[in-house]
mmCIF file of C-alpha atoms and ligand atoms in Angstrom:
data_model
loop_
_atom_site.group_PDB
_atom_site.id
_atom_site.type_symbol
_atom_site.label_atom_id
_atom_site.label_comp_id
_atom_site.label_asym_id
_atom_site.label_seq_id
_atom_site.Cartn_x
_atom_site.Cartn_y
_atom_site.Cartn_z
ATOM 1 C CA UNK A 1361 -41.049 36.672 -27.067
ATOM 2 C CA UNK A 1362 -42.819 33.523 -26.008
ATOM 3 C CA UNK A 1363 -40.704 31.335 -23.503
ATOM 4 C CA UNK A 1364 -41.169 28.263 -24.857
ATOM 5 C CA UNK A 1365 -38.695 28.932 -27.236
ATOM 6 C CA UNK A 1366 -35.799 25.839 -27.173
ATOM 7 C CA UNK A 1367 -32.575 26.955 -26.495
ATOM 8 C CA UNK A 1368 -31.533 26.063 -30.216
ATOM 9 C CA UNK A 1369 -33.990 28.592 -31.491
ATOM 10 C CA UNK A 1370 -32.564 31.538 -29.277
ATOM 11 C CA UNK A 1371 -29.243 30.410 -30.586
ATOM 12 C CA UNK A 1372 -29.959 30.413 -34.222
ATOM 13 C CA UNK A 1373 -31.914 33.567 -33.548
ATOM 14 C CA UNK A 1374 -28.319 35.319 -31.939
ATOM 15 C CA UNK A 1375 -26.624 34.095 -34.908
ATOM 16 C CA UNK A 1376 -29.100 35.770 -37.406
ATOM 17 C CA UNK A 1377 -28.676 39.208 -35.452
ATOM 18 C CA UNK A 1378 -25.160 39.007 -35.650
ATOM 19 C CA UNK A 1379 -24.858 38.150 -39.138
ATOM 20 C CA UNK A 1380 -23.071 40.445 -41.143
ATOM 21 C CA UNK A 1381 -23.893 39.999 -44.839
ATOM 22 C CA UNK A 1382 -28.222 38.878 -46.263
ATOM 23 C CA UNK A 1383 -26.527 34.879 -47.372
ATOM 24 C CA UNK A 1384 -25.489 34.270 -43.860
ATOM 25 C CA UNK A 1385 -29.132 35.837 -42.335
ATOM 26 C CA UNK A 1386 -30.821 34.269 -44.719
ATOM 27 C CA UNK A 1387 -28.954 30.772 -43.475
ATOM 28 C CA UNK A 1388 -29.736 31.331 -39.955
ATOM 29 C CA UNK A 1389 -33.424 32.322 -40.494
ATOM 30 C CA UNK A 1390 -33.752 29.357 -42.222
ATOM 31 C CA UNK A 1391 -32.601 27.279 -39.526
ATOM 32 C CA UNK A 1392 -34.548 29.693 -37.105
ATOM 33 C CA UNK A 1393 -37.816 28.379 -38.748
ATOM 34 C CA UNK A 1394 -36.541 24.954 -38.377
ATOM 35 C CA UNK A 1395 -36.583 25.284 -34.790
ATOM 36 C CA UNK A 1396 -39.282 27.247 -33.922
ATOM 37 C CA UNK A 1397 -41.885 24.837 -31.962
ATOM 38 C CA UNK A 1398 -45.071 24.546 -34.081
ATOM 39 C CA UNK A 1399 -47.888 25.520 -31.762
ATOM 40 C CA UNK A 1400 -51.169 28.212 -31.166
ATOM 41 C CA UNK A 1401 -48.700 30.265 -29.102
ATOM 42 C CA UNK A 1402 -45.877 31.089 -31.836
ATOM 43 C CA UNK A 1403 -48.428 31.227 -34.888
ATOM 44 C CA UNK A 1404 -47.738 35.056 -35.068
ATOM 45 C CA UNK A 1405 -43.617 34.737 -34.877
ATOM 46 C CA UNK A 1406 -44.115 31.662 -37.626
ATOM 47 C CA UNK A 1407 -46.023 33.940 -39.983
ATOM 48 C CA UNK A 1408 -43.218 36.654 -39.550
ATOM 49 C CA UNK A 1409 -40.644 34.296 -39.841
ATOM 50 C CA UNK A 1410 -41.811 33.342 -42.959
ATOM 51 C CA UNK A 1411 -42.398 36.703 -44.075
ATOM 52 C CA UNK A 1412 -38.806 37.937 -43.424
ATOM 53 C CA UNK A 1413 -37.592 34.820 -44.921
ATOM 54 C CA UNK A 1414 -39.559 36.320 -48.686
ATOM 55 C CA UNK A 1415 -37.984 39.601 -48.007
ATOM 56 C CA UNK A 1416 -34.155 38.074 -47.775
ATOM 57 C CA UNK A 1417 -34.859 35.911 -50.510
ATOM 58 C CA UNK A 1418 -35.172 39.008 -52.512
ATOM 59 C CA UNK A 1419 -32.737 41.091 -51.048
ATOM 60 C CA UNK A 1420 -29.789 38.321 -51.627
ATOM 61 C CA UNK A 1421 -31.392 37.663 -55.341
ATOM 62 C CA UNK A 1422 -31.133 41.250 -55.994
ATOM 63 C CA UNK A 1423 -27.752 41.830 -54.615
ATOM 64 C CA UNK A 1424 -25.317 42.947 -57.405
ATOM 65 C CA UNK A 1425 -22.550 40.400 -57.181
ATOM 66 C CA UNK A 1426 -19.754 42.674 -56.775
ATOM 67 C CA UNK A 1427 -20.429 44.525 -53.228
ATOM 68 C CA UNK A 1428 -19.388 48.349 -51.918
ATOM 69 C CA UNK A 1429 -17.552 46.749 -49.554
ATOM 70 C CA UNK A 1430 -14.009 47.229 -48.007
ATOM 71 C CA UNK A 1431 -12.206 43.814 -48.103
ATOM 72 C CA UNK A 1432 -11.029 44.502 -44.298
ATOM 73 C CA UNK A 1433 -14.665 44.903 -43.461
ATOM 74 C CA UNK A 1434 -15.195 41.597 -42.950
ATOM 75 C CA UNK A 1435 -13.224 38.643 -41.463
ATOM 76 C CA UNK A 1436 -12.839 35.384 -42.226
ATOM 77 C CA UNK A 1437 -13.188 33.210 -39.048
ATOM 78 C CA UNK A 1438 -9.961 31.153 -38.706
ATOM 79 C CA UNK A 1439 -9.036 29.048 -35.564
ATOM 80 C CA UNK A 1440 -10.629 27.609 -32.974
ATOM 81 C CA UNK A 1441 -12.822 31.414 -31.903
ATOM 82 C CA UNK A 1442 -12.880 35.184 -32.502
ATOM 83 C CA UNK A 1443 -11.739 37.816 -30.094
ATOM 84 C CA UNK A 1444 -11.868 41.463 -31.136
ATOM 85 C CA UNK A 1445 -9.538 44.075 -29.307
ATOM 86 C CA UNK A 1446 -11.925 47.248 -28.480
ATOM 87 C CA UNK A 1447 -11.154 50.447 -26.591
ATOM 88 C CA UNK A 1448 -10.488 53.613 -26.745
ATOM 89 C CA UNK A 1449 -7.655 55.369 -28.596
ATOM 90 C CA UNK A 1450 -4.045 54.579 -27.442
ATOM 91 C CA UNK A 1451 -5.237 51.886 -24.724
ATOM 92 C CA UNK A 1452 -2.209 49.351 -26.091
ATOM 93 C CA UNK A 1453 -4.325 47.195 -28.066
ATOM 94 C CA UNK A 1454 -2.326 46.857 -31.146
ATOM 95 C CA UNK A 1455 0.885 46.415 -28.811
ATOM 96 C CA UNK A 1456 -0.806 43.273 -27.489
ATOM 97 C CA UNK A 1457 -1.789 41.721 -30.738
ATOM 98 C CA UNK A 1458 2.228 42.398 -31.432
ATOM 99 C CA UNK A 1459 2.945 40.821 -28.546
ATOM 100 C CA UNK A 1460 0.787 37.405 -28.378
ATOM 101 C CA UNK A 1461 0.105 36.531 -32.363
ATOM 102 C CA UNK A 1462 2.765 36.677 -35.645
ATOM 103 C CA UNK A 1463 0.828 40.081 -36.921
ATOM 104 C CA UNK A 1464 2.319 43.621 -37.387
ATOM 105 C CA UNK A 1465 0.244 46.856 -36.546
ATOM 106 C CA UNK A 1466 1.108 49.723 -36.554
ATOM 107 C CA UNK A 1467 1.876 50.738 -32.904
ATOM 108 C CA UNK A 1468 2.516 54.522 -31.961
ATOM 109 C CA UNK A 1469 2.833 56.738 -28.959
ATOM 110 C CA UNK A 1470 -0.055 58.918 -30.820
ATOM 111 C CA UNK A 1471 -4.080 57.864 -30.652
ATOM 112 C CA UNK A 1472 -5.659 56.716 -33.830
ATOM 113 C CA UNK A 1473 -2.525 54.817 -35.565
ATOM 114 C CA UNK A 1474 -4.885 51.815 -36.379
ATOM 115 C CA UNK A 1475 -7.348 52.778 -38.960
ATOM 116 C CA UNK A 1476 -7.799 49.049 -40.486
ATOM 117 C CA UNK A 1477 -8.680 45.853 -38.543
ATOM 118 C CA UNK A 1478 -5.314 43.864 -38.597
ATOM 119 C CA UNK A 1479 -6.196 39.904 -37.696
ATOM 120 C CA UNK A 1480 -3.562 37.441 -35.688
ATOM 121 C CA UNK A 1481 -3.628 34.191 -34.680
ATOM 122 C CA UNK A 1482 -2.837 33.396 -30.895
ATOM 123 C CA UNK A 1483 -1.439 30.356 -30.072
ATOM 124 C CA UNK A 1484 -2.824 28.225 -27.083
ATOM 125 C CA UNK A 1485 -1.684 25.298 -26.211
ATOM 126 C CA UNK A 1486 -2.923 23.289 -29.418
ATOM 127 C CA UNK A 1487 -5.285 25.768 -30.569
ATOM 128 C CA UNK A 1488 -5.412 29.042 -32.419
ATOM 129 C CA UNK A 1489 -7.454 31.976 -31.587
ATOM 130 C CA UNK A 1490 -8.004 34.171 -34.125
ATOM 131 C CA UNK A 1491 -7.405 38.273 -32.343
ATOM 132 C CA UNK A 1492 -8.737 41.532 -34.473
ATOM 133 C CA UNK A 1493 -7.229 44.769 -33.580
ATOM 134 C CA UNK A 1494 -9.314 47.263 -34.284
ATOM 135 C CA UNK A 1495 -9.538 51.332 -34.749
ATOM 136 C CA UNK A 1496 -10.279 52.764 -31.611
ATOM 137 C CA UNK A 1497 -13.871 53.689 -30.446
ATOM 138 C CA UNK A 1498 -14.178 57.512 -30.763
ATOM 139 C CA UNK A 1499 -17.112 59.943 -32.807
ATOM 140 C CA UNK A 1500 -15.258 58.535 -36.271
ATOM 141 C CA UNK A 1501 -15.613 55.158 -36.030
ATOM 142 C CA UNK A 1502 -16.652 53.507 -38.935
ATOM 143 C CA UNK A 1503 -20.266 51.473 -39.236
ATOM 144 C CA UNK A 1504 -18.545 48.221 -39.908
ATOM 145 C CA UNK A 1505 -16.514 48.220 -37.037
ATOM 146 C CA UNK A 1506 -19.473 47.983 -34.905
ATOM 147 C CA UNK A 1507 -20.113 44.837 -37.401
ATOM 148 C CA UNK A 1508 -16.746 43.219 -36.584
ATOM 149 C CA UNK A 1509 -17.482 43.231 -33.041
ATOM 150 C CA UNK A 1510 -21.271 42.179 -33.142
ATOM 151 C CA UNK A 1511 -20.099 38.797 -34.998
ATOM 152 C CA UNK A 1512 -17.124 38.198 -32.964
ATOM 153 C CA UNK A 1513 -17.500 35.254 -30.176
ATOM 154 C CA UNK A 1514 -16.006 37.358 -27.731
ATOM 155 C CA UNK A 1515 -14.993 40.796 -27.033
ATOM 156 C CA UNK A 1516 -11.571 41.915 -25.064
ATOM 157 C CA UNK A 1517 -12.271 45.280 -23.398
ATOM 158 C CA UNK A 1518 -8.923 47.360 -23.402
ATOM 159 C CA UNK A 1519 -8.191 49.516 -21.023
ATOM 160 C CA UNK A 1520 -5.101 51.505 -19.771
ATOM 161 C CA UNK A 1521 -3.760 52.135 -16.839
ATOM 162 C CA UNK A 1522 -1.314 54.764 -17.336
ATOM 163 C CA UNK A 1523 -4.580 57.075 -17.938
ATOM 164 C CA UNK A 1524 -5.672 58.928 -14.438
ATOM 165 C CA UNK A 1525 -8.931 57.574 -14.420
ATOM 166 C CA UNK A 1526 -8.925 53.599 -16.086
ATOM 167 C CA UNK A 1527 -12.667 53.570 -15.029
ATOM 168 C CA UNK A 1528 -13.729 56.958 -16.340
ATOM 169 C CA UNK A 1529 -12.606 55.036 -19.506
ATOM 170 C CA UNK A 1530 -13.771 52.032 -19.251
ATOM 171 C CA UNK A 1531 -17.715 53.992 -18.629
ATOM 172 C CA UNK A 1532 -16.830 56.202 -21.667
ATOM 173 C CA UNK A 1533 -15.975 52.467 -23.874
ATOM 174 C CA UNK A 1534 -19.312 51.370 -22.597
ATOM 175 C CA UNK A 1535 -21.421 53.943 -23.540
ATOM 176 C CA UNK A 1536 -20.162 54.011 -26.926
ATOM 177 C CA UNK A 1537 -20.523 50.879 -27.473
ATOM 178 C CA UNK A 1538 -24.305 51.062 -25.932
ATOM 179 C CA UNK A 1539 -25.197 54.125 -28.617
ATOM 180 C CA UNK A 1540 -24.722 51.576 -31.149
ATOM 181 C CA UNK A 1541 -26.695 48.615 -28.941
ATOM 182 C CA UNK A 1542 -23.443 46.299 -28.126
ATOM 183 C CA UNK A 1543 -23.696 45.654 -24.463
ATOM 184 C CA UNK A 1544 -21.125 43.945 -22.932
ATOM 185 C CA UNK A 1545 -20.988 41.397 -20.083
ATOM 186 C CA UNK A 1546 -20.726 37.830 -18.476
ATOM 187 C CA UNK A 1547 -22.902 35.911 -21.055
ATOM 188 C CA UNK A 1548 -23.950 36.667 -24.775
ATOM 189 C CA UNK A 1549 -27.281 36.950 -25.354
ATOM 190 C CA UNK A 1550 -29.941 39.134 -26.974
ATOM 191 C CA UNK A 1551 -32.581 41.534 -25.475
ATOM 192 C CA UNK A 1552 -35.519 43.848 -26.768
ATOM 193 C CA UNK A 1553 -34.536 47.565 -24.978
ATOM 194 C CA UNK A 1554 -38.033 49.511 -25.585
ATOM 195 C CA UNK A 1555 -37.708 49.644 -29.595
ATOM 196 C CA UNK A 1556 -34.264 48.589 -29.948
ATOM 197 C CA UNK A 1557 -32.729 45.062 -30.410
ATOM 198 C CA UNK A 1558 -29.381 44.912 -28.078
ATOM 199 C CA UNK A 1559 -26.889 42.003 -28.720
ATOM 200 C CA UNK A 1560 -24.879 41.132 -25.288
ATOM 201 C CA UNK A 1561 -21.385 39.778 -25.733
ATOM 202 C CA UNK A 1562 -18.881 38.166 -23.539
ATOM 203 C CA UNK A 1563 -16.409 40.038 -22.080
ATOM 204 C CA UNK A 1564 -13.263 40.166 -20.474
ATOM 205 C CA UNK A 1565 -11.624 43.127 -19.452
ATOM 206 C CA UNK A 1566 -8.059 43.446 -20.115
ATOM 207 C CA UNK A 1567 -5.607 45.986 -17.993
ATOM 208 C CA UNK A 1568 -2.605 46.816 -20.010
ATOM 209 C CA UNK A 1569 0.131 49.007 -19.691
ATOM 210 C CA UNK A 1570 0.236 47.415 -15.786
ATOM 211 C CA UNK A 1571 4.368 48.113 -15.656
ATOM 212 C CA UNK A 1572 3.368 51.940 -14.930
ATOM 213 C CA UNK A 1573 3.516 53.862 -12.257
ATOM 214 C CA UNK A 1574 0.824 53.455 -9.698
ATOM 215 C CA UNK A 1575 -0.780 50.991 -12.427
ATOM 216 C CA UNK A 1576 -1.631 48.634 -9.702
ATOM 217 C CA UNK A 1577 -3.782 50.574 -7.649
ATOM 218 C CA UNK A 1578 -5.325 51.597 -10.322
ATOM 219 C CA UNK A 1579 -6.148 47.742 -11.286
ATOM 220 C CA UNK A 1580 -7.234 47.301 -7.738
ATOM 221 C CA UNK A 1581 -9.789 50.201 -8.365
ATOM 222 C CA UNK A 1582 -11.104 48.354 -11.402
ATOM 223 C CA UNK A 1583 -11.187 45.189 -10.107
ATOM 224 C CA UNK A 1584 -13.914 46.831 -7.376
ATOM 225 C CA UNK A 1585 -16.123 48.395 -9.516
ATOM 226 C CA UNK A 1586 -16.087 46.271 -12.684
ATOM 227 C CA UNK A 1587 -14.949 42.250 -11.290
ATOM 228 C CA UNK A 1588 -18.315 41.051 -10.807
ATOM 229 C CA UNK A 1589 -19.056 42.696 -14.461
ATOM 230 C CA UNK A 1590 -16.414 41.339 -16.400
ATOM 231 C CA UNK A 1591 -12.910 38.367 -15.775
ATOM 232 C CA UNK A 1592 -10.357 41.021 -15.300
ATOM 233 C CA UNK A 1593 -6.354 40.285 -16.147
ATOM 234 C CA UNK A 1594 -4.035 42.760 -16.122
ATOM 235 C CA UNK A 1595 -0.755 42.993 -18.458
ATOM 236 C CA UNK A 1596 2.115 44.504 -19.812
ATOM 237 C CA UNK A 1597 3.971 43.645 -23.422
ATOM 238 C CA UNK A 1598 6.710 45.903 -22.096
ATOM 239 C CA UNK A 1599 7.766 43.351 -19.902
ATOM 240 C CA UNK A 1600 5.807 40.990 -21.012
ATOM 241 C CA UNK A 1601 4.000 40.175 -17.445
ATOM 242 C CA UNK A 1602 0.358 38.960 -17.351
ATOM 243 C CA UNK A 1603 0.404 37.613 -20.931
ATOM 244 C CA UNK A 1604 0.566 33.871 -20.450
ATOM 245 C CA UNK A 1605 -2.434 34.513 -17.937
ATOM 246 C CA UNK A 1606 -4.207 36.328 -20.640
ATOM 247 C CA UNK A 1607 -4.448 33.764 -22.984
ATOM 248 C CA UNK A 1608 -5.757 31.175 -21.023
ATOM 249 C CA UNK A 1609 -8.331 33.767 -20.008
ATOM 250 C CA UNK A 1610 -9.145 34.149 -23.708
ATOM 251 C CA UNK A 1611 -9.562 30.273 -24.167
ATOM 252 C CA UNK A 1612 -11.505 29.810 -21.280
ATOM 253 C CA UNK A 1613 -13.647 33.037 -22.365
ATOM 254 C CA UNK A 1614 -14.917 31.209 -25.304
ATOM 255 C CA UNK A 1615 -16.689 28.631 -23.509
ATOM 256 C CA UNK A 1616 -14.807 25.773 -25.600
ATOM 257 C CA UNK A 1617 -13.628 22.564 -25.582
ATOM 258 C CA UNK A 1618 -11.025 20.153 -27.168
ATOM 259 C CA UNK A 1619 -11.774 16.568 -28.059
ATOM 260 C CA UNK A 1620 -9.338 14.247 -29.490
ATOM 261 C CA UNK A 1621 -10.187 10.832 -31.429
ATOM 262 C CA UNK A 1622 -8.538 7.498 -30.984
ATOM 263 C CA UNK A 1623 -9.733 4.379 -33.674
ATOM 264 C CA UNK A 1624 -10.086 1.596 -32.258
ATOM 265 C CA UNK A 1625 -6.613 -0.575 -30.995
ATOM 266 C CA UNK A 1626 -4.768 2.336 -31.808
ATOM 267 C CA UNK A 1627 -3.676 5.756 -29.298
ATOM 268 C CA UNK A 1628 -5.045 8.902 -29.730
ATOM 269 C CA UNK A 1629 -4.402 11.187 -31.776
ATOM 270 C CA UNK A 1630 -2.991 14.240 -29.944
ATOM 271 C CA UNK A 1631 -1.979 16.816 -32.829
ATOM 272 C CA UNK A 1632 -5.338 18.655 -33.948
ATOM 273 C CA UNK A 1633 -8.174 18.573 -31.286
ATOM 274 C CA UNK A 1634 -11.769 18.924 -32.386
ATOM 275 C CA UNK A 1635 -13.123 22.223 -30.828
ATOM 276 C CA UNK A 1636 -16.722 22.059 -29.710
ATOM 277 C CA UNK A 1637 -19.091 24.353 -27.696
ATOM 278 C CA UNK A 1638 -18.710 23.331 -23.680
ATOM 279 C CA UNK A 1639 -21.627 21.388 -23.505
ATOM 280 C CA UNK A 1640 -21.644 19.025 -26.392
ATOM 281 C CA UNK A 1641 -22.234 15.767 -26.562
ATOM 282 C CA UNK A 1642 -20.321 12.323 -28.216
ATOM 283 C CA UNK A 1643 -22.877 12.661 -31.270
ATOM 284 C CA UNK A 1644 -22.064 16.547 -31.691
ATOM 285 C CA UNK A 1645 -18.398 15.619 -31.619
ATOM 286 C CA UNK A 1646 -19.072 12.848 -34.365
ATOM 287 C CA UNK A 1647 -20.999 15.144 -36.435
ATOM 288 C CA UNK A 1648 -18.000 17.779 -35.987
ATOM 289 C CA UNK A 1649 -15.856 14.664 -37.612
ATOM 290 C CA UNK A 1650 -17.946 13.541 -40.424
ATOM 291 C CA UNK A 1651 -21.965 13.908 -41.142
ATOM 292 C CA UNK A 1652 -21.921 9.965 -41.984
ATOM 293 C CA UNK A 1653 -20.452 9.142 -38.186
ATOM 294 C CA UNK A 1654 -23.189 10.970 -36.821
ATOM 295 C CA UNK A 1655 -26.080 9.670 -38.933
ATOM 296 C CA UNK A 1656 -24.096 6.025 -38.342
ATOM 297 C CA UNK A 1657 -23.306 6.530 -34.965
ATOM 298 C CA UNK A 1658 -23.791 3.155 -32.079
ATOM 299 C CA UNK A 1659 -21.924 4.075 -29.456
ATOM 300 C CA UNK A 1660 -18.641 5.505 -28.011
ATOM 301 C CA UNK A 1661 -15.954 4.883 -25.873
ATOM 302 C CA UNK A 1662 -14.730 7.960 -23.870
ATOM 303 C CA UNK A 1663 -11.185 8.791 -22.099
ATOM 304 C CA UNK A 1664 -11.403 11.462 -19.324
ATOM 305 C CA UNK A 1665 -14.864 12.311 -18.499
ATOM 306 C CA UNK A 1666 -15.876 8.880 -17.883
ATOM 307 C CA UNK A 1667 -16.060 7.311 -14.743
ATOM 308 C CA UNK A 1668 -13.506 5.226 -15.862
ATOM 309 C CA UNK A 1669 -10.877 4.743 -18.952
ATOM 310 C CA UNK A 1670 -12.640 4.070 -22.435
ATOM 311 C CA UNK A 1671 -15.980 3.354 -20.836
ATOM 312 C CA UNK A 1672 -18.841 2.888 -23.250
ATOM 313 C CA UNK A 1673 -21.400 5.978 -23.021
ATOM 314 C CA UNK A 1674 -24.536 6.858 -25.143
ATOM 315 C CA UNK A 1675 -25.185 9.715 -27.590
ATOM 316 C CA UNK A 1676 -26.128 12.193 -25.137
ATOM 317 C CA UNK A 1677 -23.006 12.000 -22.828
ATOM 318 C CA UNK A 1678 -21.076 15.289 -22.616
ATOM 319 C CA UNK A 1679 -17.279 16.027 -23.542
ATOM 320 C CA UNK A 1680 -15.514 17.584 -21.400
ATOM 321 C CA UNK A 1681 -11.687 19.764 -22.541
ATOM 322 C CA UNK A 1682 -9.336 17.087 -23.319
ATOM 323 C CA UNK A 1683 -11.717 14.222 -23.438
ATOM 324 C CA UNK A 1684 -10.550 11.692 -26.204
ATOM 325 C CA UNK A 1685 -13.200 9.544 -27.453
ATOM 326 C CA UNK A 1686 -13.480 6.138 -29.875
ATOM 327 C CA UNK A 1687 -16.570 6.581 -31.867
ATOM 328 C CA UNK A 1688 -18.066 3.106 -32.480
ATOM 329 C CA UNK A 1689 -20.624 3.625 -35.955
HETATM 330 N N1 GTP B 158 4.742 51.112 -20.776
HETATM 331 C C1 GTP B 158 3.925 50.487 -21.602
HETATM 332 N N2 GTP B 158 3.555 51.083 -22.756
HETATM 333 C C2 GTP B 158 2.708 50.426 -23.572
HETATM 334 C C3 GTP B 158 2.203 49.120 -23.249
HETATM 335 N N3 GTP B 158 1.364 48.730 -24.242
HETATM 336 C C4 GTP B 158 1.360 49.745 -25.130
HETATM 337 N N4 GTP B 158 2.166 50.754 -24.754
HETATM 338 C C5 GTP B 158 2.421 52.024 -25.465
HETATM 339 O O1 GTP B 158 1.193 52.719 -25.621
HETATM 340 C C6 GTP B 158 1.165 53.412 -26.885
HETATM 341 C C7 GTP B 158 -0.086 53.019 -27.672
HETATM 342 O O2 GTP B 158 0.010 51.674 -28.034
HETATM 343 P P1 GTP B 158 -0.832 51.036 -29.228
HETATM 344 O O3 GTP B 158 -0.645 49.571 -29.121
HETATM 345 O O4 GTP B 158 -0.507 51.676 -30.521
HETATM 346 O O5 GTP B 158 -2.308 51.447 -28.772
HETATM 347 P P2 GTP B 158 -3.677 51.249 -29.573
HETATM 348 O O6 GTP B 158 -4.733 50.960 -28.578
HETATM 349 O O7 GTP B 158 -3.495 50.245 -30.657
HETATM 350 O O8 GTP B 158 -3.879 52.696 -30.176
HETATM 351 P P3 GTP B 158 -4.874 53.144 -31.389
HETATM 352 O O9 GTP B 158 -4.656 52.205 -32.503
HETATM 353 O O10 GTP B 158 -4.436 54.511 -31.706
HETATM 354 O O11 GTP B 158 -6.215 53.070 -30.809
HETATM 355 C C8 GTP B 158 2.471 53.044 -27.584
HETATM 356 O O12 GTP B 158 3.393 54.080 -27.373
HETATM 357 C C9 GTP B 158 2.901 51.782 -26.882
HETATM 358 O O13 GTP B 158 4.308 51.580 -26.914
HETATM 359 C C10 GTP B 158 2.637 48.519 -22.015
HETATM 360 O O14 GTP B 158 2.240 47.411 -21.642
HETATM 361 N N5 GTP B 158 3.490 49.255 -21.241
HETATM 362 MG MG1 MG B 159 -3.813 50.442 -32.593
#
């Protein structure tokens, strides 16, 4: 891949590799050839660019409108990002979508009782974070479950420690996850492996099942060998002990942040944040508002990241979580 690819580009290009239906590749290729600088040195990605952009075209025109599909084999993205619950059979994962969103799984003392996604939505603060549980990773796992986890913003590793060995399991999670090129780890990102295309997805490791007996050595163990891998917490929805923790975690995993607006003369208003990417600026947060504040946009006035209260800053000026800004257009 050349370097001199923008950091847009590599985004867009993530995106289209973790699409899960042709309409939403063939949105992000488009944008993909938006972005991709226009010079000698990417004439041969620009050509198959374009190329792959006829194929899709054809692909989506040819699609029969009514698809094969399972409706639980895709999600709809709700709430404010998208955490999927993987691990291996009887780790506690449905217990812990039980025990932090509104949802029902099925929970049993046997492996295998999920055998459908079930989605929940996990209140933080002011924000909702949308949780799938899903069937656990084993030699019958389903294609599109691989999917689920591919588009997700985030992946929470499951892991138990009533088993003996929590990081026997943990290396047996990870290499199934590898045969179907999911790595997981600090950042997201994507990487050419010899012939294969891996996608790289942020990770946090959670410990459940941490009211057992000698579950905190155990942890201790895990934080050793896997805390520089992944954020480890450690839980229990038996006595409900870690939780709280945990969902911060999960917010803060996301890489996220809340802005509120104010109009002018008046307070903020404090009941639904924005919620950008961390590292957006004032015009990002107008265009998250309304297209015509962006396109209109003069200045803005900005509460919390400022130097000081409601001082004036440019278009390029970064929110920070909690920031409340005054969009002047
Ligand atoms: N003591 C204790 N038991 C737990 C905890 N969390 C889950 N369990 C028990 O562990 C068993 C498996 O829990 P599930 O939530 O069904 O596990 P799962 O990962 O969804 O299992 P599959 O769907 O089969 O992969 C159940 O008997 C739960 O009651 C916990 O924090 N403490
Ligand atoms: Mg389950």
């Amino acid at each position: 891949m050349p370097a001199n690819l923008t950091p847009e580009y590599i985004e867009a290009e993530l995106r289209y590799r973790k699409a899960a239906t042709p309409e939403e590749k063939l949105r992000y290729l488009k944008e993909m050839i938006k972005l991709v600088p226009k010079h000698k040195g990417t004439e041969r990605l620009r050509v198959d660019l374009k190329k792959r952009l006829k194929q899709l075209q054809q692909e989506v025109q040819k699609k029969p409108k009514a698809t094969r599909t399972q409706p639980w084999e895709h999600v709809e993205r709700e709430g404010a990002g998208q955490i999927v619950l993987v691990g291996l059979p009887n780790a506690g994962k449905s217990s812990l979508l039980a025990a932090v969103t509104n949802a029902k799984p099925e929970i049993a003392e046997y492996p295998f009782s999920t055998f459908k996604p079930t989605v929940g939505m996990m209140p933080f603060e002011d924000v909702q974070i949308q949780l799938i549980d899903l069937p656990p990773l084993s030699d019958f796992v389903e294609g599109y479950v691989f999917n689920l986890i591919r588009q997700a913003d985030a992946v929470a590793l499951i892991v138990d420690l009533s088993e003996p060995d929590p990081a026997e399991s943990v290396l047996e999670a990870l290499g199934r996850l590898e045969e179907r090129k999911i790595q997981l780890g600090q950042e997201e990102g994507i990487f050419e492996d010899g012939s294969r295309t891996v996608v790289r997805l942020k990770t946090i490791l959670v410990a459940t099942k941490l009211d057992g007996e000698g579950a905190r050595e155990k942890l201790e163990e895990l934080c050793e060998l896997y805390g520089k891998e992944f954020p480890i917490v450690a839980v229990s929805t038996a006595t409900g002990e870690g939780l709280e923790e945990m969902k911060r975690a999960f917010f803060e995993r996301l890489n996220i942040v809340r802005v509120y607006t104010k109009k002018p003369g008046q307070p903020a208003s404090k009941d639904a944040p924005y919620v950008l990417k961390k590292g957006s600026t004032v015009l990002e947060a107008a265009e998250a508002i309304h297209h015509e504040l962006a396109e209109k946009f003069k200045y803005a006035r900005v509460w919390g990241s400022s130097e000081f209260p409601g001082q004036r800053v440019e278009r390029d000026h970064v929110v920070q979580d909690g920031d409340v800004i005054e969009i002047h257009a």
